[in-house]
Every structure is written in structure tokens, then in C-alpha cells.
PDB file of C-alpha atoms in Angstrom:
ATOM      1  CA  ILE A 108     142.859  20.443 193.143  1.00  0.00           C
ATOM      2  CA  TYR A 109     141.470  17.337 194.685  1.00  0.00           C
ATOM      3  CA  MET A 110     139.133  17.109 197.439  1.00  0.00           C
ATOM      4  CA  TYR A 111     138.179  14.562 200.039  1.00  0.00           C
ATOM      5  CA  ILE A 112     135.424  14.529 202.741  1.00  0.00           C
ATOM      6  CA  ASP A 113     136.269  12.428 205.838  1.00  0.00           C
ATOM      7  CA  SER A 114     133.772  10.589 208.083  1.00  0.00           C
ATOM      8  CA  GLN A 115     133.261  13.426 210.273  1.00  0.00           C
ATOM      9  CA  GLY A 116     132.280  15.823 207.384  1.00  0.00           C
ATOM     10  CA  VAL A 117     135.775  17.694 207.349  1.00  0.00           C
ATOM     11  CA  LEU A 118     136.788  18.824 203.836  1.00  0.00           C
ATOM     12  CA  HIS A 119     140.446  18.204 202.865  1.00  0.00           C
ATOM     13  CA  PHE A 120     141.998  19.821 199.799  1.00  0.00           C
ATOM     14  CA  THR A 121     145.257  19.002 198.000  1.00  0.00           C
ATOM     15  CA  ASN A 122     147.115  19.265 194.741  1.00  0.00           C
ATOM     16  CA  THR A 123     148.783  15.784 195.311  1.00  0.00           C
ATOM     17  CA  PRO A 124     146.230  13.188 196.623  1.00  0.00           C
ATOM     18  CA  THR A 125     147.649  10.638 199.017  1.00  0.00           C
ATOM     19  CA  SER A 126     144.614   8.176 198.730  1.00  0.00           C
ATOM     20  CA  SER A 127     141.964   7.090 196.462  1.00  0.00           C
ATOM     21  CA  ASN A 128     139.249   8.997 198.522  1.00  0.00           C
ATOM     22  CA  TYR A 129     140.379  12.119 196.851  1.00  0.00           C
ATOM     23  CA  LYS A 130     138.383  13.218 193.852  1.00  0.00           C
ATOM     24  CA  LEU A 131     139.179  15.835 191.310  1.00  0.00           C
ATOM     25  CA  TYR A 132     137.635  19.081 192.391  1.00  0.00           C
ATOM     26  CA  ILE A 133     139.117  21.834 190.225  1.00  0.00           C
ATOM     27  CA  LYS A 134     140.963  21.355 186.976  1.00  0.00           C
ATOM     28  CA  GLU A 135     143.192  24.312 186.173  1.00  0.00           C
ATOM     29  CA  ARG A 136     143.564  25.191 182.394  1.00  0.00           C
ATOM     30  CA  PRO A 137     146.621  26.940 181.165  1.00  0.00           C
ATOM     31  CA  ALA A 138     145.642  30.544 179.983  1.00  0.00           C
ATOM     32  CA  LYS A 139     145.264  30.765 176.319  1.00  0.00           C
ATOM     33  CA  GLN A 140     147.977  32.855 174.678  1.00  0.00           C
ATOM     34  CA  SER A 141     146.943  35.690 172.594  1.00  0.00           C
ATOM     35  CA  LEU A 142     148.378  35.656 169.070  1.00  0.00           C
ATOM     36  CA  GLY A 143     149.113  39.369 169.220  1.00  0.00           C
ATOM     37  CA  GLN A 144     151.215  39.158 172.477  1.00  0.00           C
ATOM     38  CA  THR A 145     153.675  36.659 170.884  1.00  0.00           C
ATOM     39  CA  THR A 146     154.116  38.730 167.715  1.00  0.00           C
ATOM     40  CA  LYS A 147     154.368  42.271 169.150  1.00  0.00           C
ATOM     41  CA  GLN A 148     158.112  42.404 169.714  1.00  0.00           C
ATOM     42  CA  PHE A 149     158.692  41.578 166.079  1.00  0.00           C
ATOM     43  CA  ASP A 150     155.892  43.467 164.449  1.00  0.00           C
ATOM     44  CA  GLN A 151     158.201  46.279 163.276  1.00  0.00           C
ATOM     45  CA  PHE A 152     160.599  43.897 161.452  1.00  0.00           C
ATOM     46  CA  ILE A 153     157.613  42.050 159.974  1.00  0.00           C
ATOM     47  CA  LYS A 154     156.106  45.265 158.701  1.00  0.00           C
ATOM     48  CA  GLU A 155     159.489  46.277 157.222  1.00  0.00           C
ATOM     49  CA  ALA A 156     159.974  42.949 155.494  1.00  0.00           C
ATOM     50  CA  SER A 157     156.325  43.041 154.195  1.00  0.00           C
ATOM     51  CA  GLU A 158     156.852  46.457 152.612  1.00  0.00           C
ATOM     52  CA  LYS A 159     160.301  45.620 151.224  1.00  0.00           C
ATOM     53  CA  HIS A 160     159.121  42.184 149.602  1.00  0.00           C
ATOM     54  CA  GLY A 161     155.512  42.650 149.136  1.00  0.00           C
ATOM     55  CA  ILE A 162     154.355  39.891 151.422  1.00  0.00           C
ATOM     56  CA  ALA A 163     151.250  40.518 153.618  1.00  0.00           C
ATOM     57  CA  VAL A 164     152.114  41.001 157.240  1.00  0.00           C
ATOM     58  CA  PRO A 165     149.478  38.204 158.342  1.00  0.00           C
ATOM     59  CA  LEU A 166     151.091  35.664 155.938  1.00  0.00           C
ATOM     60  CA  LEU A 167     154.589  36.473 157.488  1.00  0.00           C
ATOM     61  CA  LYS A 168     153.223  36.192 160.918  1.00  0.00           C
ATOM     62  CA  ALA A 169     151.603  32.904 159.972  1.00  0.00           C
ATOM     63  CA  LEU A 170     154.911  31.428 158.636  1.00  0.00           C
ATOM     64  CA  ILE A 171     156.834  32.455 161.603  1.00  0.00           C
ATOM     65  CA  LYS A 172     154.260  31.081 163.970  1.00  0.00           C
ATOM     66  CA  VAL A 173     154.443  27.702 162.465  1.00  0.00           C
ATOM     67  CA  GLU A 174     158.145  27.740 161.691  1.00  0.00           C
ATOM     68  CA  SER A 175     159.371  28.787 165.154  1.00  0.00           C
ATOM     69  CA  ASP A 176     156.377  29.888 167.246  1.00  0.00           C
ATOM     70  CA  PHE A 177     158.135  33.358 167.354  1.00  0.00           C
ATOM     71  CA  ASN A 178     161.333  31.879 169.100  1.00  0.00           C
ATOM     72  CA  PRO A 179     164.264  33.771 167.517  1.00  0.00           C
ATOM     73  CA  LYS A 180     166.600  31.118 169.027  1.00  0.00           C
ATOM     74  CA  ALA A 181     164.805  28.166 167.468  1.00  0.00           C
ATOM     75  CA  VAL A 182     166.845  25.308 166.109  1.00  0.00           C
ATOM     76  CA  SER A 183     164.878  22.596 164.319  1.00  0.00           C
ATOM     77  CA  ARG A 184     165.901  18.812 164.403  1.00  0.00           C
ATOM     78  CA  THR A 185     167.049  19.362 160.772  1.00  0.00           C
ATOM     79  CA  GLY A 186     169.145  22.271 161.662  1.00  0.00           C
ATOM     80  CA  ALA A 187     166.923  25.170 160.440  1.00  0.00           C
ATOM     81  CA  LEU A 188     167.697  28.316 162.427  1.00  0.00           C
ATOM     82  CA  GLY A 189     165.769  31.403 163.916  1.00  0.00           C
ATOM     83  CA  LEU A 190     162.260  32.793 163.546  1.00  0.00           C
ATOM     84  CA  MET A 191     161.697  31.673 159.852  1.00  0.00           C
ATOM     85  CA  GLN A 192     163.876  28.420 160.331  1.00  0.00           C
ATOM     86  CA  ILE A 193     166.464  29.120 157.704  1.00  0.00           C
ATOM     87  CA  MET A 194     168.471  26.229 156.748  1.00  0.00           C
ATOM     88  CA  PRO A 195     172.326  26.809 157.329  1.00  0.00           C
ATOM     89  CA  ASP A 196     173.107  26.267 153.667  1.00  0.00           C
ATOM     90  CA  ASN A 197     170.848  29.124 152.596  1.00  0.00           C
ATOM     91  CA  ILE A 198     172.161  31.657 155.031  1.00  0.00           C
ATOM     92  CA  ALA A 199     174.485  33.351 152.667  1.00  0.00           C
ATOM     93  CA  ALA A 200     172.266  33.263 149.677  1.00  0.00           C
ATOM     94  CA  PHE A 201     169.585  34.874 151.816  1.00  0.00           C
ATOM     95  CA  ASN A 202     172.027  37.765 152.840  1.00  0.00           C
ATOM     96  CA  ILE A 203     172.053  36.723 156.471  1.00  0.00           C
ATOM     97  CA  ARG A 204     174.935  37.041 158.702  1.00  0.00           C
ATOM     98  CA  ASP A 205     173.406  36.072 161.981  1.00  0.00           C
ATOM     99  CA  PRO A 206     170.476  33.588 161.531  1.00  0.00           C
ATOM    100  CA  PHE A 207     169.440  34.356 165.286  1.00  0.00           C
ATOM    101  CA  ASP A 208     169.200  38.190 164.653  1.00  0.00           C
ATOM    102  CA  PRO A 209     165.410  38.676 164.179  1.00  0.00           C
ATOM    103  CA  TRP A 210     165.561  41.468 161.744  1.00  0.00           C
ATOM    104  CA  GLU A 211     168.099  39.587 159.434  1.00  0.00           C
ATOM    105  CA  ASN A 212     166.211  36.337 159.682  1.00  0.00           C
ATOM    106  CA  ILE A 213     162.765  37.857 158.977  1.00  0.00           C
ATOM    107  CA  MET A 214     164.373  39.864 155.971  1.00  0.00           C
ATOM    108  CA  GLY A 215     165.933  36.774 154.608  1.00  0.00           C
ATOM    109  CA  GLY A 216     162.996  34.486 154.960  1.00  0.00           C
ATOM    110  CA  ALA A 217     160.502  37.146 153.465  1.00  0.00           C
ATOM    111  CA  TRP A 218     162.905  37.588 150.588  1.00  0.00           C
ATOM    112  CA  TYR A 219     162.895  33.850 149.984  1.00  0.00           C
ATOM    113  CA  LEU A 220     159.124  33.447 150.185  1.00  0.00           C
ATOM    114  CA  ARG A 221     158.914  36.152 147.563  1.00  0.00           C
ATOM    115  CA  GLN A 222     161.241  34.127 145.178  1.00  0.00           C
ATOM    116  CA  LEU A 223     159.100  31.098 145.747  1.00  0.00           C
ATOM    117  CA  LEU A 224     156.015  33.140 145.096  1.00  0.00           C
ATOM    118  CA  GLN A 225     157.316  34.518 141.839  1.00  0.00           C
ATOM    119  CA  ARG A 226     158.652  30.786 141.031  1.00  0.00           C
ATOM    120  CA  PHE A 227     155.058  29.311 141.444  1.00  0.00           C
ATOM    121  CA  ASP A 228     153.206  32.094 139.705  1.00  0.00           C
ATOM    122  CA  GLY A 229     151.737  33.546 142.930  1.00  0.00           C
ATOM    123  CA  GLN A 230     150.219  30.145 143.953  1.00  0.00           C
ATOM    124  CA  LEU A 231     150.419  30.356 147.653  1.00  0.00           C
ATOM    125  CA  PRO A 232     150.070  26.696 148.714  1.00  0.00           C
ATOM    126  CA  LEU A 233     152.806  25.782 146.225  1.00  0.00           C
ATOM    127  CA  ALA A 234     155.082  28.454 147.503  1.00  0.00           C
ATOM    128  CA  LEU A 235     154.544  27.274 151.231  1.00  0.00           C
ATOM    129  CA  ALA A 236     154.913  23.657 150.271  1.00  0.00           C
ATOM    130  CA  ALA A 237     158.259  24.682 148.530  1.00  0.00           C
ATOM    131  CA  TYR A 238     159.210  26.681 151.736  1.00  0.00           C
ATOM    132  CA  ASN A 239     158.716  23.447 153.650  1.00  0.00           C
ATOM    133  CA  ALA A 240     159.979  20.620 151.252  1.00  0.00           C
ATOM    134  CA  GLY A 241     162.012  22.561 148.731  1.00  0.00           C
ATOM    135  CA  PRO A 242     161.082  24.001 145.404  1.00  0.00           C
ATOM    136  CA  THR A 243     162.540  21.011 143.420  1.00  0.00           C
ATOM    137  CA  ILE A 244     160.243  18.554 145.221  1.00  0.00           C
ATOM    138  CA  VAL A 245     157.198  20.741 144.515  1.00  0.00           C
ATOM    139  CA  GLU A 246     158.131  20.878 140.810  1.00  0.00           C
ATOM    140  CA  GLN A 247     158.664  17.160 140.513  1.00  0.00           C
ATOM    141  CA  TYR A 248     155.113  16.632 141.968  1.00  0.00           C
ATOM    142  CA  ARG A 249     153.695  19.581 139.917  1.00  0.00           C
ATOM    143  CA  GLY A 250     151.801  20.588 143.231  1.00  0.00           C
ATOM    144  CA  VAL A 251     151.969  19.966 146.862  1.00  0.00           C
ATOM    145  CA  PRO A 252     153.808  16.812 147.420  1.00  0.00           C
ATOM    146  CA  PRO A 253     152.036  14.105 149.103  1.00  0.00           C
ATOM    147  CA  PHE A 254     153.974  14.023 152.302  1.00  0.00           C
ATOM    148  CA  ARG A 255     151.889  14.141 155.463  1.00  0.00           C
ATOM    149  CA  GLU A 256     154.277  16.752 157.070  1.00  0.00           C
ATOM    150  CA  THR A 257     154.202  19.125 153.973  1.00  0.00           C
ATOM    151  CA  GLU A 258     150.390  18.803 153.582  1.00  0.00           C
ATOM    152  CA  ALA A 259     149.745  19.615 157.319  1.00  0.00           C
ATOM    153  CA  TYR A 260     152.352  22.377 157.054  1.00  0.00           C
ATOM    154  CA  VAL A 261     150.565  24.145 154.126  1.00  0.00           C
ATOM    155  CA  LYS A 262     147.048  23.774 155.962  1.00  0.00           C
ATOM    156  CA  LYS A 263     148.693  25.097 159.195  1.00  0.00           C
ATOM    157  CA  VAL A 264     150.275  28.273 157.740  1.00  0.00           C
ATOM    158  CA  MET A 265     147.061  28.795 155.713  1.00  0.00           C
ATOM    159  CA  SER A 266     144.922  28.608 158.952  1.00  0.00           C
ATOM    160  CA  TYR A 267     147.137  30.995 160.881  1.00  0.00           C
ATOM    161  CA  TYR A 268     147.239  33.261 157.925  1.00  0.00           C
ATOM    162  CA  TYR A 269     143.337  33.664 158.092  1.00  0.00           C
ATOM    163  CA  THR A 270     143.567  34.003 161.837  1.00  0.00           C
ATOM    164  CA  PHE A 271     146.268  36.714 161.616  1.00  0.00           C
ATOM    165  CA  LYS A 272     144.095  38.555 158.958  1.00  0.00           C
ATOM    166  CA  LYS A 273     141.156  38.862 161.109  1.00  0.00           C
ATOM    167  CA  SER A 274     143.147  40.011 164.114  1.00  0.00           C
TER     168      SER A 274
END
């Protein structure tokens, strides 16, 4: 909201100033979205996948948050689909018929993360890097590959993981 006081002391308020006499009066901040509100509708599927595949609920939530921000209809610029951003080439291998079905997508993504954790001896940063860049790349570099996107991805998922663990 902008405010302007004219020469007679009258206050004028607007959201679209029409002259340079207007000065910022109130700046609105968007309400912060609670992490719990975005996940609630998928909590049962996440819990079921957690129990079936032995992946912590906060870790699955963190991965989904970073991958799709809990949008079951998400499609990335590279073509990854759904909540856990499954690549089309992997859909059949992950036993997914409809990648936009939240239950199928979460179950398939959790299964894949379990495979990666086993492949990388439980080393979570390596499994996350493999989820992002592919397991072969992680093996070639014998660690998190030095790609800005992958390094940022691992940090972001780990950060949300700790956030969800606390909530």
C-alpha cells in the first residue's frame, strides 16, 4: 500500500501509485506455508511406503518436497513425472502404471531409493546424488559428482530431511 499526504494534509492510499509523491506505506508478505499442510494429503501413502521399503517418513517427505513440492501432476523440464519425479524410462521398472497416481509414484520412488541406499551401502548423500544424477555417474566419481545441481540437490534434501524430522 502506498500513501501520499497532499498539501492540505489529506491522506491518500493506493495499491497503484499514480505519481512519485506516493511512498511505500505497508508491504504485504505472503503467508508462510507450513510444511505439514502440504504433506497431509499424502501422509498415508508416505507412511505405507516407509513401512514397506524401510525408508524414514521424513526422508520421503524431503525427497518429494525437493522433487515436486508435493505436486502429483508435476512434469520437469527433463520429463520426470509426478511427486517423486520418476523418469519415463523407469516407470515400468518401478512397477508404476500411472506416474501421476500419488500412491503408485510414492511406492515406486521409495522402492528406487531403497535400491540406491543398498547399492551405496546406506550412504544417504550418495543415494540422493544417484537419485538426482544417476547411479552410474555417482560410481564414476566415487562420490557426489561435482555438478552444482546435484550438490545443491543433496544439500536441499538433507536440509528438508532434518526439518521434517523435527516436525
